[in-house]
mmCIF file of C-alpha atoms and ligand atoms in Angstrom:
data_model
loop_
_atom_site.group_PDB
_atom_site.id
_atom_site.type_symbol
_atom_site.label_atom_id
_atom_site.label_comp_id
_atom_site.label_asym_id
_atom_site.label_seq_id
_atom_site.Cartn_x
_atom_site.Cartn_y
_atom_site.Cartn_z
ATOM 1 C CA UNK A 5 0.000 0.000 0.000
ATOM 2 C CA UNK A 6 2.872 2.356 0.720
ATOM 3 C CA UNK A 7 3.876 4.721 -2.037
ATOM 4 C CA UNK A 8 0.519 4.288 -3.753
ATOM 5 C CA UNK A 9 -2.362 6.758 -3.652
ATOM 6 C CA UNK A 10 -5.776 5.775 -2.365
ATOM 7 C CA UNK A 11 -9.251 7.227 -2.435
ATOM 8 C CA UNK A 12 -11.710 6.207 0.227
ATOM 9 C CA UNK A 13 -15.371 6.894 0.787
ATOM 10 C CA UNK A 14 -16.930 6.040 4.131
ATOM 11 C CA UNK A 15 -20.323 4.349 3.731
ATOM 12 C CA UNK A 16 -20.955 4.220 7.481
ATOM 13 C CA UNK A 17 -18.861 5.540 10.364
ATOM 14 C CA UNK A 18 -16.903 2.309 10.291
ATOM 15 C CA UNK A 19 -16.934 0.887 6.758
ATOM 16 C CA UNK A 20 -16.504 2.068 3.219
ATOM 17 C CA UNK A 21 -14.766 1.615 -0.111
ATOM 18 C CA UNK A 22 -11.081 1.909 -0.947
ATOM 19 C CA UNK A 23 -9.892 2.523 -4.512
ATOM 20 C CA UNK A 24 -6.364 3.050 -5.747
ATOM 21 C CA UNK A 25 -5.827 6.269 -7.689
ATOM 22 C CA UNK A 26 -3.555 5.023 -10.428
ATOM 23 C CA UNK A 27 -3.859 8.338 -12.260
ATOM 24 C CA UNK A 28 -5.625 11.590 -11.398
ATOM 25 C CA UNK A 29 -7.607 12.689 -14.463
ATOM 26 C CA UNK A 30 -9.527 15.862 -13.566
ATOM 27 C CA UNK A 31 -10.482 17.980 -10.618
ATOM 28 C CA UNK A 32 -12.873 20.932 -10.642
ATOM 29 C CA UNK A 33 -14.587 22.919 -7.941
ATOM 30 C CA UNK A 34 -17.846 23.902 -9.614
ATOM 31 C CA UNK A 35 -20.490 26.268 -8.234
ATOM 32 C CA UNK A 36 -22.212 23.264 -6.649
ATOM 33 C CA UNK A 37 -19.674 20.631 -5.727
ATOM 34 C CA UNK A 38 -16.187 19.172 -6.029
ATOM 35 C CA UNK A 39 -15.927 17.026 -9.126
ATOM 36 C CA UNK A 40 -13.149 14.539 -9.311
ATOM 37 C CA UNK A 41 -12.232 11.906 -11.896
ATOM 38 C CA UNK A 42 -9.389 9.445 -11.425
ATOM 39 C CA UNK A 43 -8.322 6.176 -12.955
ATOM 40 C CA UNK A 44 -8.399 2.833 -11.135
ATOM 41 C CA UNK A 45 -7.006 -0.439 -12.525
ATOM 42 C CA UNK A 46 -10.169 -2.427 -11.699
ATOM 43 C CA UNK A 47 -12.993 0.085 -12.212
ATOM 44 C CA UNK A 48 -11.556 2.323 -14.929
ATOM 45 C CA UNK A 49 -12.299 6.007 -14.600
ATOM 46 C CA UNK A 50 -14.167 6.863 -11.402
ATOM 47 C CA UNK A 51 -16.449 9.904 -11.119
ATOM 48 C CA UNK A 52 -16.631 11.345 -7.601
ATOM 49 C CA UNK A 53 -18.905 14.209 -6.490
ATOM 50 C CA UNK A 54 -18.230 15.731 -3.066
ATOM 51 C CA UNK A 55 -16.363 12.623 -1.982
ATOM 52 C CA UNK A 56 -19.052 10.145 -3.099
ATOM 53 C CA UNK A 57 -18.542 7.667 -5.929
ATOM 54 C CA UNK A 58 -21.204 8.398 -8.552
ATOM 55 C CA UNK A 59 -20.173 5.925 -11.180
ATOM 56 C CA UNK A 60 -17.232 4.106 -12.698
ATOM 57 C CA UNK A 61 -16.524 3.093 -16.274
ATOM 58 C CA UNK A 62 -16.543 -0.605 -15.418
ATOM 59 C CA UNK A 63 -19.634 -0.935 -13.233
ATOM 60 C CA UNK A 64 -21.827 1.911 -14.501
ATOM 61 C CA UNK A 65 -23.927 -0.415 -16.644
ATOM 62 C CA UNK A 66 -25.405 -2.183 -13.602
ATOM 63 C CA UNK A 67 -26.897 1.095 -12.403
ATOM 64 C CA UNK A 68 -27.752 2.901 -15.633
ATOM 65 C CA UNK A 69 -29.384 -0.102 -17.279
ATOM 66 C CA UNK A 70 -31.432 -0.748 -14.160
ATOM 67 C CA UNK A 71 -32.561 2.836 -13.728
ATOM 68 C CA UNK A 72 -33.733 3.127 -17.335
ATOM 69 C CA UNK A 73 -34.941 -0.216 -18.696
ATOM 70 C CA UNK A 74 -37.611 -1.392 -16.242
ATOM 71 C CA UNK A 75 -39.633 1.767 -16.970
ATOM 72 C CA UNK A 76 -38.912 1.757 -20.693
ATOM 73 C CA UNK A 77 -39.899 -1.855 -21.284
ATOM 74 C CA UNK A 78 -43.154 -1.533 -19.332
ATOM 75 C CA UNK A 79 -44.521 1.808 -20.539
ATOM 76 C CA UNK A 80 -47.059 1.320 -23.374
ATOM 77 C CA UNK A 81 -45.547 4.084 -25.531
ATOM 78 C CA UNK A 82 -42.432 5.801 -24.179
ATOM 79 C CA UNK A 83 -42.025 8.689 -26.600
ATOM 80 C CA UNK A 84 -40.965 11.510 -24.309
ATOM 81 C CA UNK A 85 -38.579 10.889 -21.454
ATOM 82 C CA UNK A 86 -37.389 13.319 -18.790
ATOM 83 C CA UNK A 87 -34.177 12.663 -16.881
ATOM 84 C CA UNK A 88 -33.500 14.699 -13.744
ATOM 85 C CA UNK A 89 -29.770 14.755 -12.945
ATOM 86 C CA UNK A 90 -27.639 12.184 -14.709
ATOM 87 C CA UNK A 91 -25.053 14.656 -16.002
ATOM 88 C CA UNK A 92 -22.588 11.874 -16.807
ATOM 89 C CA UNK A 93 -24.935 10.784 -19.620
ATOM 90 C CA UNK A 94 -25.208 7.090 -18.713
ATOM 91 C CA UNK A 95 -28.980 7.113 -18.214
ATOM 92 C CA UNK A 96 -29.501 9.182 -21.367
ATOM 93 C CA UNK A 97 -27.513 6.623 -23.360
ATOM 94 C CA UNK A 98 -29.764 3.799 -22.114
ATOM 95 C CA UNK A 99 -32.980 5.754 -22.822
ATOM 96 C CA UNK A 100 -31.966 6.551 -26.382
ATOM 97 C CA UNK A 101 -31.453 2.875 -27.208
ATOM 98 C CA UNK A 102 -35.227 2.772 -27.870
ATOM 99 C CA UNK A 103 -36.348 3.911 -31.315
ATOM 100 C CA UNK A 104 -39.762 4.697 -29.734
ATOM 101 C CA UNK A 105 -38.178 7.545 -27.762
ATOM 102 C CA UNK A 106 -38.504 10.666 -29.888
ATOM 103 C CA UNK A 107 -37.073 13.070 -27.358
ATOM 104 C CA UNK A 108 -35.162 12.765 -24.101
ATOM 105 C CA UNK A 109 -34.761 15.887 -21.993
ATOM 106 C CA UNK A 110 -32.012 15.861 -19.367
ATOM 107 C CA UNK A 111 -32.087 18.517 -16.656
ATOM 108 C CA UNK A 112 -28.759 18.797 -14.846
ATOM 109 C CA UNK A 113 -27.915 21.404 -12.227
ATOM 110 C CA UNK A 114 -24.157 21.411 -12.760
ATOM 111 C CA UNK A 115 -22.914 22.068 -16.291
ATOM 112 C CA UNK A 116 -19.381 21.170 -15.203
ATOM 113 C CA UNK A 117 -20.411 17.537 -14.638
ATOM 114 C CA UNK A 118 -21.604 17.302 -18.245
ATOM 115 C CA UNK A 119 -18.502 19.091 -19.500
ATOM 116 C CA UNK A 120 -16.092 16.772 -17.660
ATOM 117 C CA UNK A 121 -18.078 13.667 -18.624
ATOM 118 C CA UNK A 122 -17.913 14.707 -22.285
ATOM 119 C CA UNK A 123 -14.143 15.116 -22.021
ATOM 120 C CA UNK A 124 -13.208 12.147 -19.889
ATOM 121 C CA UNK A 125 -16.066 9.620 -19.854
ATOM 122 C CA UNK A 126 -16.928 9.159 -23.534
ATOM 123 C CA UNK A 127 -18.522 5.727 -23.067
ATOM 124 C CA UNK A 128 -21.107 7.361 -20.779
ATOM 125 C CA UNK A 129 -21.551 10.743 -22.441
ATOM 126 C CA UNK A 130 -21.757 9.440 -26.012
ATOM 127 C CA UNK A 131 -25.478 10.209 -26.391
ATOM 128 C CA UNK A 132 -25.285 13.950 -25.716
ATOM 129 C CA UNK A 133 -24.681 14.256 -29.467
ATOM 130 C CA UNK A 134 -27.871 12.338 -30.351
ATOM 131 C CA UNK A 135 -30.323 14.722 -32.062
ATOM 132 C CA UNK A 136 -33.128 13.405 -29.819
ATOM 133 C CA UNK A 137 -31.275 14.581 -26.696
ATOM 134 C CA UNK A 138 -32.151 17.948 -25.207
ATOM 135 C CA UNK A 139 -30.044 19.277 -22.333
ATOM 136 C CA UNK A 140 -31.331 21.855 -19.885
ATOM 137 C CA UNK A 141 -28.891 23.272 -17.335
ATOM 138 C CA UNK A 142 -30.947 24.042 -14.266
ATOM 139 C CA UNK A 143 -32.638 22.946 -11.099
ATOM 140 C CA UNK A 144 -34.712 19.792 -11.656
ATOM 141 C CA UNK A 145 -37.195 20.687 -8.916
ATOM 142 C CA UNK A 146 -37.863 24.080 -10.474
ATOM 143 C CA UNK A 147 -38.047 22.515 -13.935
ATOM 144 C CA UNK A 148 -40.839 20.104 -13.032
ATOM 145 C CA UNK A 149 -42.761 22.890 -11.300
ATOM 146 C CA UNK A 150 -42.926 25.024 -14.415
ATOM 147 C CA UNK A 151 -42.607 22.518 -17.292
ATOM 148 C CA UNK A 152 -45.149 22.986 -20.048
ATOM 149 C CA UNK A 153 -44.806 19.633 -21.821
ATOM 150 C CA UNK A 154 -45.879 16.244 -20.572
ATOM 151 C CA UNK A 155 -43.721 13.128 -20.344
ATOM 152 C CA UNK A 156 -44.255 9.398 -20.546
ATOM 153 C CA UNK A 157 -41.374 8.393 -18.305
ATOM 154 C CA UNK A 158 -39.447 10.418 -15.729
ATOM 155 C CA UNK A 159 -36.152 9.042 -14.395
ATOM 156 C CA UNK A 160 -34.472 10.640 -11.396
ATOM 157 C CA UNK A 161 -30.727 9.998 -11.515
ATOM 158 C CA UNK A 162 -29.672 11.953 -8.453
ATOM 159 C CA UNK A 163 -26.908 12.022 -5.883
ATOM 160 C CA UNK A 164 -27.638 10.890 -2.315
ATOM 161 C CA UNK A 165 -30.585 12.610 -0.566
ATOM 162 C CA UNK A 166 -28.456 15.225 1.187
ATOM 163 C CA UNK A 167 -27.751 18.831 0.220
ATOM 164 C CA UNK A 168 -28.941 19.920 -3.222
ATOM 165 C CA UNK A 169 -30.535 16.533 -4.035
ATOM 166 C CA UNK A 170 -32.707 16.386 -0.922
ATOM 167 C CA UNK A 171 -35.566 18.140 -2.675
ATOM 168 C CA UNK A 172 -35.544 15.432 -5.374
ATOM 169 C CA UNK A 173 -36.929 12.997 -2.793
ATOM 170 C CA UNK A 174 -39.684 15.273 -1.502
ATOM 171 C CA UNK A 175 -43.440 15.044 -1.727
ATOM 172 C CA UNK A 176 -43.751 18.362 -3.569
ATOM 173 C CA UNK A 177 -41.313 17.233 -6.242
ATOM 174 C CA UNK A 178 -43.173 13.964 -6.772
ATOM 175 C CA UNK A 179 -46.494 15.782 -7.017
ATOM 176 C CA UNK A 180 -45.085 18.039 -9.707
ATOM 177 C CA UNK A 181 -43.860 14.979 -11.618
ATOM 178 C CA UNK A 182 -47.226 13.319 -11.269
ATOM 179 C CA UNK A 183 -48.822 16.354 -12.894
ATOM 180 C CA UNK A 184 -46.428 15.999 -15.850
ATOM 181 C CA UNK A 185 -46.878 12.282 -16.494
ATOM 182 C CA UNK A 186 -50.571 11.796 -15.886
ATOM 183 C CA UNK A 187 -52.199 8.421 -15.345
ATOM 184 C CA UNK A 188 -50.162 6.373 -17.781
ATOM 185 C CA UNK A 189 -46.740 7.728 -16.913
ATOM 186 C CA UNK A 190 -43.974 6.084 -14.938
ATOM 187 C CA UNK A 191 -41.568 7.613 -12.444
ATOM 188 C CA UNK A 192 -38.420 5.623 -11.630
ATOM 189 C CA UNK A 193 -35.771 6.836 -9.251
ATOM 190 C CA UNK A 194 -32.610 5.661 -7.544
ATOM 191 C CA UNK A 195 -33.460 5.005 -3.899
ATOM 192 C CA UNK A 196 -30.290 4.158 -1.940
ATOM 193 C CA UNK A 197 -29.270 0.919 -0.257
ATOM 194 C CA UNK A 198 -31.678 -1.609 1.280
ATOM 195 C CA UNK A 199 -28.872 -2.841 3.517
ATOM 196 C CA UNK A 200 -27.868 0.562 4.881
ATOM 197 C CA UNK A 201 -30.798 2.927 4.302
ATOM 198 C CA UNK A 202 -33.962 0.932 4.944
ATOM 199 C CA UNK A 203 -35.610 3.692 6.982
ATOM 200 C CA UNK A 204 -35.082 6.086 4.109
ATOM 201 C CA UNK A 205 -36.571 3.606 1.632
ATOM 202 C CA UNK A 206 -39.592 3.118 3.881
ATOM 203 C CA UNK A 207 -40.140 6.850 4.100
ATOM 204 C CA UNK A 208 -39.969 7.096 0.299
ATOM 205 C CA UNK A 209 -42.501 4.315 -0.027
ATOM 206 C CA UNK A 210 -44.864 6.242 2.224
ATOM 207 C CA UNK A 211 -44.488 9.513 0.331
ATOM 208 C CA UNK A 212 -44.783 7.918 -3.116
ATOM 209 C CA UNK A 213 -47.813 5.836 -2.098
ATOM 210 C CA UNK A 214 -49.655 8.999 -1.071
ATOM 211 C CA UNK A 215 -49.331 10.229 -4.676
ATOM 212 C CA UNK A 216 -49.197 7.227 -7.020
ATOM 213 C CA UNK A 217 -51.620 4.316 -7.240
ATOM 214 C CA UNK A 218 -48.897 1.686 -7.587
ATOM 215 C CA UNK A 219 -45.487 1.879 -5.953
ATOM 216 C CA UNK A 220 -42.935 -0.905 -6.197
ATOM 217 C CA UNK A 221 -39.269 -1.256 -5.428
ATOM 218 C CA UNK A 222 -36.648 -3.232 -7.248
ATOM 219 C CA UNK A 223 -32.991 -3.911 -6.613
ATOM 220 C CA UNK A 224 -29.745 -4.286 -8.490
ATOM 221 C CA UNK A 225 -26.176 -4.905 -7.517
ATOM 222 C CA UNK A 226 -23.864 -1.927 -7.928
ATOM 223 C CA UNK A 227 -20.367 -2.970 -6.804
ATOM 224 C CA UNK A 228 -19.079 0.494 -5.882
ATOM 225 C CA UNK A 229 -22.163 1.798 -4.032
ATOM 226 C CA UNK A 230 -22.758 1.735 -0.278
ATOM 227 C CA UNK A 231 -24.122 -1.659 0.716
ATOM 228 C CA UNK A 232 -23.536 -3.020 -2.842
ATOM 229 C CA UNK A 233 -27.234 -3.794 -3.243
ATOM 230 C CA UNK A 234 -29.060 -0.738 -4.563
ATOM 231 C CA UNK A 235 -32.756 0.018 -4.729
ATOM 232 C CA UNK A 236 -34.954 1.845 -7.201
ATOM 233 C CA UNK A 237 -38.549 2.976 -6.833
ATOM 234 C CA UNK A 238 -41.071 2.465 -9.626
ATOM 235 C CA UNK A 239 -44.240 4.541 -9.341
ATOM 236 C CA UNK A 240 -47.249 4.959 -11.597
ATOM 237 C CA UNK A 241 -51.013 4.909 -11.478
ATOM 238 C CA UNK A 242 -51.767 2.360 -14.129
ATOM 239 C CA UNK A 243 -48.647 0.473 -15.217
ATOM 240 C CA UNK A 244 -48.032 -3.051 -13.973
ATOM 241 C CA UNK A 245 -44.257 -3.189 -13.442
ATOM 242 C CA UNK A 246 -44.166 -6.894 -14.267
ATOM 243 C CA UNK A 247 -45.910 -6.657 -17.624
ATOM 244 C CA UNK A 248 -43.298 -6.080 -20.297
ATOM 245 C CA UNK A 249 -44.593 -4.279 -23.382
ATOM 246 C CA UNK A 250 -41.475 -4.645 -25.517
ATOM 247 C CA UNK A 251 -38.200 -6.482 -25.734
ATOM 248 C CA UNK A 252 -35.161 -4.823 -24.189
ATOM 249 C CA UNK A 253 -32.671 -3.442 -26.713
ATOM 250 C CA UNK A 254 -29.827 -5.662 -27.902
ATOM 251 C CA UNK A 255 -26.399 -5.448 -26.344
ATOM 252 C CA UNK A 256 -27.244 -4.855 -22.686
ATOM 253 C CA UNK A 257 -24.940 -6.329 -20.080
ATOM 254 C CA UNK A 258 -27.017 -6.475 -16.874
ATOM 255 C CA UNK A 259 -30.676 -6.084 -17.741
ATOM 256 C CA UNK A 260 -32.890 -8.586 -19.536
ATOM 257 C CA UNK A 261 -36.430 -9.956 -19.070
ATOM 258 C CA UNK A 262 -35.296 -12.433 -16.411
ATOM 259 C CA UNK A 263 -33.373 -9.864 -14.404
ATOM 260 C CA UNK A 264 -36.439 -7.625 -14.655
ATOM 261 C CA UNK A 265 -38.614 -10.174 -12.826
ATOM 262 C CA UNK A 266 -35.885 -11.088 -10.402
ATOM 263 C CA UNK A 267 -35.226 -7.444 -9.535
ATOM 264 C CA UNK A 268 -38.818 -6.851 -8.416
ATOM 265 C CA UNK A 269 -38.650 -9.932 -6.188
ATOM 266 C CA UNK A 270 -37.475 -8.434 -2.926
ATOM 267 C CA UNK A 271 -35.368 -10.337 -0.420
ATOM 268 C CA UNK A 272 -37.404 -11.102 2.727
ATOM 269 C CA UNK A 273 -35.549 -8.628 4.964
ATOM 270 C CA UNK A 274 -36.625 -5.837 2.624
ATOM 271 C CA UNK A 275 -40.065 -7.137 1.719
ATOM 272 C CA UNK A 276 -41.037 -7.503 5.377
ATOM 273 C CA UNK A 277 -40.048 -3.907 6.068
ATOM 274 C CA UNK A 278 -41.676 -2.447 2.991
ATOM 275 C CA UNK A 279 -44.938 -4.317 2.982
ATOM 276 C CA UNK A 280 -45.589 -3.805 6.642
HETATM 277 N N1 LIG B 29 -26.453 8.324 -8.560
HETATM 278 C C1 LIG B 29 -26.499 7.564 -7.327
HETATM 279 C C2 LIG B 29 -25.190 7.548 -6.627
HETATM 280 C C3 LIG B 29 -25.283 7.238 -5.203
HETATM 281 C C4 LIG B 29 -23.978 6.756 -4.698
HETATM 282 N N2 LIG B 29 -23.789 7.131 -3.348
HETATM 283 C C5 LIG B 29 -22.606 7.133 -2.732
HETATM 284 N N3 LIG B 29 -21.532 6.725 -3.339
HETATM 285 N N4 LIG B 29 -22.537 7.548 -1.515
HETATM 286 C C6 LIG B 29 -25.451 8.029 -9.475
HETATM 287 C C7 LIG B 29 -25.506 8.881 -10.694
HETATM 288 C C8 LIG B 29 -24.866 8.205 -11.852
HETATM 289 N N5 LIG B 29 -25.403 8.633 -13.084
#
C-alpha cells in the first residue's frame, strides 16, 4: 500500500470503499460541488462528487441499465422521457437505445459535470450528441414545477438525498412529476441501499404511495455503491411493473427480461419492512 495513492469513501462511520488512484484525471470545484475523476485499474475512470462515488466506467452499466430499462420496457408508448440529474450521460444513453423515444430531456444542475463527462467519460456521455437529446442546465425541482410539456417516463438519476438533491426525494417534487406524467406515466428513481438505508426507503414508499396508485421497489447490484445492493422505486397509477410491453434493446450487459422479474422480487428482509 505504501507509495501508492488511495481514495476512500466512508459508507458508514466504520466501513466504506477503498480505490487506488492510479492516475488523477480531472479535478474541478464547480459552483455546486467538487468534481473529481481518477483512474483505477479495476474500475476504470471513477467519477466522484463531493467525496461520493457516482459511477465508474466498469460498473456503470449495472446502475444505468437498471434505472432506465424497467420503466422503458413496461410503458405502453415511451415517446418523451425526462431525466433529472444524470449529467454523466449514462442514463440518457440507455434511454436513447429505444427507437420509440422521440425526445429525451435531461435537466442537470451542474454544467461542469456534463462538460467533464464529455471530455473524460466518452462511453457514458456518447449520447449527448444524439439529435433526440435535449439538455437543460438548471434545477430539476424548479423545472418540473414550471414545465409545459408532458412526459411518458421520468427518471431521477440523483446524488444521495443530502444537500442539493434532498428536494428530489420530496413530496412536492413527486407531485409536480405526477402532474407531468398523468395516469399512464412512470416515475423511476434511484433510492439508496436496502442494507444501509432501509428507513429512508420506507419513508420514500410512504411519500410515493400517497401520490401514485402503484409503488414498487426493485434492486440491483452496484459494486461500488454503499451496501452493494441498490434500490430503485417504480411509481405509476396504471402500469403493472411486471408486464413487459417490448423487448429490451440488444447489447445490454445487466438487464434482460429475467433480471427484470428477479429485480422486483425483494429479499425477505426488505419485503417484510416495505410491505408492513
Ligand atoms: N447516482 C447515485 C449515486 C449514489 C452513490 N452514493 C454514494 N456513493 N454515496 C449516481 C448517478 C450516476 N449517473
